[in-house]
PDB file of C-alpha atoms and ligand atoms in Angstrom:
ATOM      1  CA  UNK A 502     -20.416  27.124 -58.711  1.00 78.00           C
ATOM      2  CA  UNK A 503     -21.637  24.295 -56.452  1.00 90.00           C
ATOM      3  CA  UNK A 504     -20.088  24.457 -53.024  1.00 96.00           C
ATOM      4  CA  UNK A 505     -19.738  20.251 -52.424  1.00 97.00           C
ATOM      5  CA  UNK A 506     -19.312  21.196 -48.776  1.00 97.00           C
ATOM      6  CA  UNK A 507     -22.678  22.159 -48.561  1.00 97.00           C
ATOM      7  CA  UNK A 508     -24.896  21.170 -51.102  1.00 96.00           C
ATOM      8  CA  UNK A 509     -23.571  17.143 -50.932  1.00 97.00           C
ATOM      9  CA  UNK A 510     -25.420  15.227 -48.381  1.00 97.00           C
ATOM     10  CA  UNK A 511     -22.773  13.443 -45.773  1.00 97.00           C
ATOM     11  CA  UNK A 512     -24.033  10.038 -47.427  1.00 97.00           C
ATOM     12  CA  UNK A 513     -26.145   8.505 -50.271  1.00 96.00           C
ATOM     13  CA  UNK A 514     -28.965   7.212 -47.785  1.00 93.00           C
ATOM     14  CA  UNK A 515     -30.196   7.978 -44.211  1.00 90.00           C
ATOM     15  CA  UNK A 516     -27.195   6.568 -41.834  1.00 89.00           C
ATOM     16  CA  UNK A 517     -23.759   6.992 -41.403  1.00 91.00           C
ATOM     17  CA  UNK A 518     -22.374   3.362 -42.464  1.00 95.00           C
ATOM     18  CA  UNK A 519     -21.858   4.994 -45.969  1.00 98.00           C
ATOM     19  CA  UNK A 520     -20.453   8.580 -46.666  1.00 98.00           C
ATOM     20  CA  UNK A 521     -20.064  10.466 -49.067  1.00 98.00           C
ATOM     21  CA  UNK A 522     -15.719  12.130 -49.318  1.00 98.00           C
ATOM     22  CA  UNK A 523     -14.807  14.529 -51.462  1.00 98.00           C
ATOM     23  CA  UNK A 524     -11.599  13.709 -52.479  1.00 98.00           C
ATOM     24  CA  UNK A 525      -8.650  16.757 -52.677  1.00 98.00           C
ATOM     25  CA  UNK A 526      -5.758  14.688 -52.893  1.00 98.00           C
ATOM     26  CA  UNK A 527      -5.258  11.461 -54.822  1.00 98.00           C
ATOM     27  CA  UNK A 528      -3.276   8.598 -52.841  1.00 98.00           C
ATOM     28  CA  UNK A 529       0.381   8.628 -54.081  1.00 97.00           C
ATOM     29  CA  UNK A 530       0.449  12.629 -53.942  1.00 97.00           C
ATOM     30  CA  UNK A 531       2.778  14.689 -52.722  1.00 96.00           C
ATOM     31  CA  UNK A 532       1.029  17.655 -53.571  1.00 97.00           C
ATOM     32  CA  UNK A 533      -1.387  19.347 -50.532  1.00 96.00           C
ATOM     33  CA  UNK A 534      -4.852  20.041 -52.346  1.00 98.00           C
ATOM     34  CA  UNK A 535      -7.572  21.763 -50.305  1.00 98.00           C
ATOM     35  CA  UNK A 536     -11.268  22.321 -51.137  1.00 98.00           C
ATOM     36  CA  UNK A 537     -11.573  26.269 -50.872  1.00 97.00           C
ATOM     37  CA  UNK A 538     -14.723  26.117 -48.382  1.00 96.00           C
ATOM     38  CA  UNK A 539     -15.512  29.426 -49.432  1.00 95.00           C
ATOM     39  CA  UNK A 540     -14.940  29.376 -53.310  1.00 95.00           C
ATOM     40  CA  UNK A 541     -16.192  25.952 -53.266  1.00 96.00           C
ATOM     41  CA  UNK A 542     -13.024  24.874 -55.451  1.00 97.00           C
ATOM     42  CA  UNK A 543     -10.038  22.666 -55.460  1.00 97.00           C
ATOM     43  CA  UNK A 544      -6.664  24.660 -54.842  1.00 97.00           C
ATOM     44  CA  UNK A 545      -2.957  23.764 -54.403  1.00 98.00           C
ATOM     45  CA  UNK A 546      -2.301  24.750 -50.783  1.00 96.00           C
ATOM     46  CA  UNK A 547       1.778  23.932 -50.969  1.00 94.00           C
ATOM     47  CA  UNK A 548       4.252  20.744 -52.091  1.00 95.00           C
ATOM     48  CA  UNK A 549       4.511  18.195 -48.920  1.00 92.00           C
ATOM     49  CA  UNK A 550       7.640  20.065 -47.366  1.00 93.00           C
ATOM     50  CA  UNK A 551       8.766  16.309 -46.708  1.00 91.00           C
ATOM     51  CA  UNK A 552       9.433  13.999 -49.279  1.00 93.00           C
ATOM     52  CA  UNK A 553       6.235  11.747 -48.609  1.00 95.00           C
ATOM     53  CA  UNK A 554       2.825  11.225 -50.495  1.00 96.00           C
ATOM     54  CA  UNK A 555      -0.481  10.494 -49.004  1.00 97.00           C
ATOM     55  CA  UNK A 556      -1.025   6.574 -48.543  1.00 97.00           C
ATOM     56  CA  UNK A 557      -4.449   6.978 -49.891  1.00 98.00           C
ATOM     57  CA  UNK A 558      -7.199   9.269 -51.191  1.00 98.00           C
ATOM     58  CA  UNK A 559      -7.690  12.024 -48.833  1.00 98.00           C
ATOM     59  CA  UNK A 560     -10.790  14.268 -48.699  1.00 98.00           C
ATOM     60  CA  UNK A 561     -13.180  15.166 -46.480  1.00 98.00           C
ATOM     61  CA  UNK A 562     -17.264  14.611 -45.611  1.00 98.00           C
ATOM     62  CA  UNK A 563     -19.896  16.974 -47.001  1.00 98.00           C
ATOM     63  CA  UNK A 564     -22.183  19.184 -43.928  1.00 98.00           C
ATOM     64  CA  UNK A 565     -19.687  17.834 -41.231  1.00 98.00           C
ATOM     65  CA  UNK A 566     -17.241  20.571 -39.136  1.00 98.00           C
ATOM     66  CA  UNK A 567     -14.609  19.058 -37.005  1.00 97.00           C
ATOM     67  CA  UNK A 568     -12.480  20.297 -33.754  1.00 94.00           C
ATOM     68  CA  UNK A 569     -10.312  21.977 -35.739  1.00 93.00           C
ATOM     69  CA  UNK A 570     -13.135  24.176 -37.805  1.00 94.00           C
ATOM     70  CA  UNK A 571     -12.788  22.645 -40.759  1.00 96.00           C
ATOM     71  CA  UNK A 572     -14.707  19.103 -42.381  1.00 98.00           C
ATOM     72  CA  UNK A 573     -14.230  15.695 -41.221  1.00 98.00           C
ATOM     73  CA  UNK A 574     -10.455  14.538 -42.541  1.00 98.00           C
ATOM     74  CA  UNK A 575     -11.252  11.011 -44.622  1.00 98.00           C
ATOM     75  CA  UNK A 576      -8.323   9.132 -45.856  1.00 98.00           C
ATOM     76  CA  UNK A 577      -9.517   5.930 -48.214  1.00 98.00           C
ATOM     77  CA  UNK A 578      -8.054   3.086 -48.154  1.00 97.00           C
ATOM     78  CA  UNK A 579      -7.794   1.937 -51.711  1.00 93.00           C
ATOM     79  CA  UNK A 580      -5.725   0.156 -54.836  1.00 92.00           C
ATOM     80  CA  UNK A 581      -6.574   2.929 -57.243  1.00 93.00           C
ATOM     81  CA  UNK A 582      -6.139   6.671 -56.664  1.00 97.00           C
ATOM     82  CA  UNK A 583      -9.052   8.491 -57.950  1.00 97.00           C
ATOM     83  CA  UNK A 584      -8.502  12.646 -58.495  1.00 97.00           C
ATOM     84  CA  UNK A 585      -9.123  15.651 -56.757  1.00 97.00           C
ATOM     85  CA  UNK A 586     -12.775  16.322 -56.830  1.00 96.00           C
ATOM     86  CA  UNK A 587     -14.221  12.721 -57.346  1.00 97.00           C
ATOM     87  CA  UNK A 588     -16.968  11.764 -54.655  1.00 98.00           C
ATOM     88  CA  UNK A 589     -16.252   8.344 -53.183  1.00 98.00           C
ATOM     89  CA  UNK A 590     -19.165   6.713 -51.252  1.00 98.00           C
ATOM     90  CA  UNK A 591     -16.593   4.874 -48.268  1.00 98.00           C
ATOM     91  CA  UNK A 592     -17.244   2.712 -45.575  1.00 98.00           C
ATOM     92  CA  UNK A 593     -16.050   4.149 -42.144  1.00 98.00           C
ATOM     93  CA  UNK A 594     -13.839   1.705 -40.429  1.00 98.00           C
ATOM     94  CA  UNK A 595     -12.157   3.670 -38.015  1.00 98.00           C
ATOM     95  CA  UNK A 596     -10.355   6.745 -36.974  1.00 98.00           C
ATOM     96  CA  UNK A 597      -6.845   7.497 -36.044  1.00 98.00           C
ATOM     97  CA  UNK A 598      -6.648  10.361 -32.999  1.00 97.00           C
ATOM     98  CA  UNK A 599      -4.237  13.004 -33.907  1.00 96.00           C
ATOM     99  CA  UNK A 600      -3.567  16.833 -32.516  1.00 94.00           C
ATOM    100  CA  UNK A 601      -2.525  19.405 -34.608  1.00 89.00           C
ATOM    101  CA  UNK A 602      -1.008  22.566 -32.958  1.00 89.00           C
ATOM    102  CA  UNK A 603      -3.041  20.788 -30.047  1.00 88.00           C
ATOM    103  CA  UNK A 604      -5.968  20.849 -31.627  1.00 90.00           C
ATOM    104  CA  UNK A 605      -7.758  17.460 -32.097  1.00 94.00           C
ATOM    105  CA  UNK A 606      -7.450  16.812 -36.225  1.00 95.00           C
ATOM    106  CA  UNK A 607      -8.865  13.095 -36.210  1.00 97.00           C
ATOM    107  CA  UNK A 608      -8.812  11.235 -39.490  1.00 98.00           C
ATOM    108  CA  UNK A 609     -11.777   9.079 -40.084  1.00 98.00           C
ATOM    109  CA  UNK A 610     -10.281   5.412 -42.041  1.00 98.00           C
ATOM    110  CA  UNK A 611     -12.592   4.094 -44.888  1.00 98.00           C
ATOM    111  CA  UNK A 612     -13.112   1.651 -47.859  1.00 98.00           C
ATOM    112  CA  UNK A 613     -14.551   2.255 -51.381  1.00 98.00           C
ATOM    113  CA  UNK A 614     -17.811   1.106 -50.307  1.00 97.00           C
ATOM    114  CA  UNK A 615     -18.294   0.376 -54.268  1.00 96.00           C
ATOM    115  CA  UNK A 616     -15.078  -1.510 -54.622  1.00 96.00           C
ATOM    116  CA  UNK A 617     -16.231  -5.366 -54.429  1.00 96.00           C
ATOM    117  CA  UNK A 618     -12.529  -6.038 -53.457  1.00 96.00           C
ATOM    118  CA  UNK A 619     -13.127  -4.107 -49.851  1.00 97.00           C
ATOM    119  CA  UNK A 620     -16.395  -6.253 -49.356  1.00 97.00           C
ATOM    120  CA  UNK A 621     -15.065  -8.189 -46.966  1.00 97.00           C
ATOM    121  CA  UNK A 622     -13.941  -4.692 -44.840  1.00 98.00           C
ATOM    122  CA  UNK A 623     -16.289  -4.402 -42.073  1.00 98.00           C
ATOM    123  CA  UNK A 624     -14.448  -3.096 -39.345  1.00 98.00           C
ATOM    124  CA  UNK A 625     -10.566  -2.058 -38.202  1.00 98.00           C
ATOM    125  CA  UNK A 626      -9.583  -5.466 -37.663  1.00 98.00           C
ATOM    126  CA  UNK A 627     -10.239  -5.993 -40.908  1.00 98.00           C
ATOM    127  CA  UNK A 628      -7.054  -3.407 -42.558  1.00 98.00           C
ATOM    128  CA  UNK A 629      -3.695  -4.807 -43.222  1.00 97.00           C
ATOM    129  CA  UNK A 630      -2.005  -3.812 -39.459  1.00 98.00           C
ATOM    130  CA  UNK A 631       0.954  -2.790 -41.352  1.00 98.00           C
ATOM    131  CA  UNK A 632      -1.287  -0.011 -43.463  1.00 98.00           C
ATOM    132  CA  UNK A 633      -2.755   1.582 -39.827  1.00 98.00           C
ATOM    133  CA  UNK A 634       1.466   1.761 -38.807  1.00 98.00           C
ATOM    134  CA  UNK A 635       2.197   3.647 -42.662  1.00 97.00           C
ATOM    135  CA  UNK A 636      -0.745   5.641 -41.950  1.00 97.00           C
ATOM    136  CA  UNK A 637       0.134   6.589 -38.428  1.00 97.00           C
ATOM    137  CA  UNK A 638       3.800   7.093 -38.795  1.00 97.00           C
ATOM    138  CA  UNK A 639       2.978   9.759 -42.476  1.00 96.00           C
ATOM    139  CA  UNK A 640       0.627  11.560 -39.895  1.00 95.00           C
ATOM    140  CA  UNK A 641       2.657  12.300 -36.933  1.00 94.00           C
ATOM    141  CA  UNK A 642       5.976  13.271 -39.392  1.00 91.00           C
ATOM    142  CA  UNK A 643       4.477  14.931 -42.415  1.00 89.00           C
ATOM    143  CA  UNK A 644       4.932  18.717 -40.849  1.00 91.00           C
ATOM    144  CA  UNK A 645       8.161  18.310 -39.386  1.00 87.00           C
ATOM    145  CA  UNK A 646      10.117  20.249 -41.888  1.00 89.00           C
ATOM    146  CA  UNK A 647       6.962  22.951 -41.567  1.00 89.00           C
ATOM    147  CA  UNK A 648       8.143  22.784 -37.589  1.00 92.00           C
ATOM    148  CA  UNK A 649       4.543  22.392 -36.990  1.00 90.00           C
ATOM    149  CA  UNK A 650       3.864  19.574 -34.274  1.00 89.00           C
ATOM    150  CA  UNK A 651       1.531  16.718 -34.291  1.00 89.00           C
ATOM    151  CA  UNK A 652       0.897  13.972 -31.795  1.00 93.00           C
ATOM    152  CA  UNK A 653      -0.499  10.578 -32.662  1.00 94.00           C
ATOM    153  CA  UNK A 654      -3.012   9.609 -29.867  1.00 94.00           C
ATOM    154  CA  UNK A 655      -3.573   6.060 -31.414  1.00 97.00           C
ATOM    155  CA  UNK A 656      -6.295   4.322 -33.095  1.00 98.00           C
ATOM    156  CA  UNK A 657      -9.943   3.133 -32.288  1.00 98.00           C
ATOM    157  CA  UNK A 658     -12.817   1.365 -34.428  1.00 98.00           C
ATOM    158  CA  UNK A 659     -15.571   1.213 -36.301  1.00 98.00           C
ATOM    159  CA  UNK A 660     -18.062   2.401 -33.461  1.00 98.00           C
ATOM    160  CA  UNK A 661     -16.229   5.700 -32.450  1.00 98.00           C
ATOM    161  CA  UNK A 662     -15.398   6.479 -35.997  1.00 98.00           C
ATOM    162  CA  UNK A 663     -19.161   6.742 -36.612  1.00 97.00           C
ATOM    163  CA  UNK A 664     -20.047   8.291 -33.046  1.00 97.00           C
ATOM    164  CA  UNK A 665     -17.063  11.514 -34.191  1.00 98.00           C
ATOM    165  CA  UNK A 666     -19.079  11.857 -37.954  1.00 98.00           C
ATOM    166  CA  UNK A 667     -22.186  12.089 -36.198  1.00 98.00           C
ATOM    167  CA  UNK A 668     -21.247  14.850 -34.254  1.00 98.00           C
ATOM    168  CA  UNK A 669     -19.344  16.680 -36.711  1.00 98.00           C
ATOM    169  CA  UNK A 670     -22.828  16.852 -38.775  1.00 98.00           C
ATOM    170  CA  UNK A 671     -24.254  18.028 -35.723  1.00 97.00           C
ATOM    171  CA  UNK A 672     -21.344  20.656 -35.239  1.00 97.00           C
ATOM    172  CA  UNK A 673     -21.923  21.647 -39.133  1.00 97.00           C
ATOM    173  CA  UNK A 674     -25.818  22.027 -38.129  1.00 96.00           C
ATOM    174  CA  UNK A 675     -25.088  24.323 -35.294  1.00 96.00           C
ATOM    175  CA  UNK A 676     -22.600  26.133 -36.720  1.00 93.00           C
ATOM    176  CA  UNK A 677     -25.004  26.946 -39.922  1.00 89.00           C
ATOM    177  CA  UNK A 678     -27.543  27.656 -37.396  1.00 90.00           C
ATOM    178  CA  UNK A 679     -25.636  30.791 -35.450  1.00 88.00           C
ATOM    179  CA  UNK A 680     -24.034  32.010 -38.225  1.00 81.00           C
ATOM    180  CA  UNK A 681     -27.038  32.780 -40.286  1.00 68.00           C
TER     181      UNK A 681
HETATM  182 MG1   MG B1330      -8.663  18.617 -40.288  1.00 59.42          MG
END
């Protein structure tokens, strides 16, 4: 079985203004789907304890390892969910800073880079503000009835979005590197 975590390329083309996300869960889900980064498959991993739903596709970048150990978190913003395993090709717009247990779990914000509808979505700015408070606000409460803790740290653009994905594929190099 292909392993997308490894055998996708983070993006279509050389560059980091396009990437490739897996998608686990579809926007509108309450159910927590993981990519099994050994078994290379899609699993459920529980029910949202909380009665919330993702407030957009969420997956994750191919050959990139974050703080936390596991790939870059992606959440699309989009009009259509797609399903569990589709690849989007998203625009990076930005990244909301989050700790998990106190370690940094960032989630990188993007657009259906082939959705002509998000042409005009070039940078954070760009999103609806009211989408970046949903998106916050899900983020920092959807663990409370696990009793696990998160802290929003806040958001920041384009730039530093693309600065943390290029050193999560570095991470993912090293990291394939020593454990070989
Ligand atoms: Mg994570």
């Amino acid at each position: 079985m292909a392993n997308l975590w490894h055998e996708l390329t983070p993006g279509p083309a050389e560059g980091l203004s396009v990437v490739y996300v897996v998608v686990e869960i579809p926007k509108r889900s309450r159910n927590k789907f993981v990519y099994d980064l050994k078994g290379g498959f899609i699993k459920l991993d529980r029910v949202l304890l909380s009665s919330l739903h993702y407030p957009g596709d969420y997956g994750f970048i191919p050959r990139t390892l974050y703080d936390d150990g596991d790939p870059t978190d992606v959440l699309i913003f989009a009009n259509e969910p797609t399903d569990s395993g589709c690849i989007i090709e998203a625009r990076p717009l930005g990244i909301y800073r989050m700790l998990d247990r106190d370690l940094h779990d960032d989630k990188i914000l993007a657009v259906p880079a082939t959705d002509p509808l998000f042409d005009s979505y070039r940078e954070l700015e760009d999103i609806p503000p009211h989408f970046l408070e949903e998106v916050a606000h899900f983020f920092t409460v959807y663990k409370d009835l696990q009793r696990v803790k998160v802290t929003g740290l806040g958001w920041e653009g384009r730039a530093v979005a693309e600065a943390e994905i290029e050193r999560s594929c570095a991470r993912y190099a090293r990291h394939l590197r020593t454990s070989r």
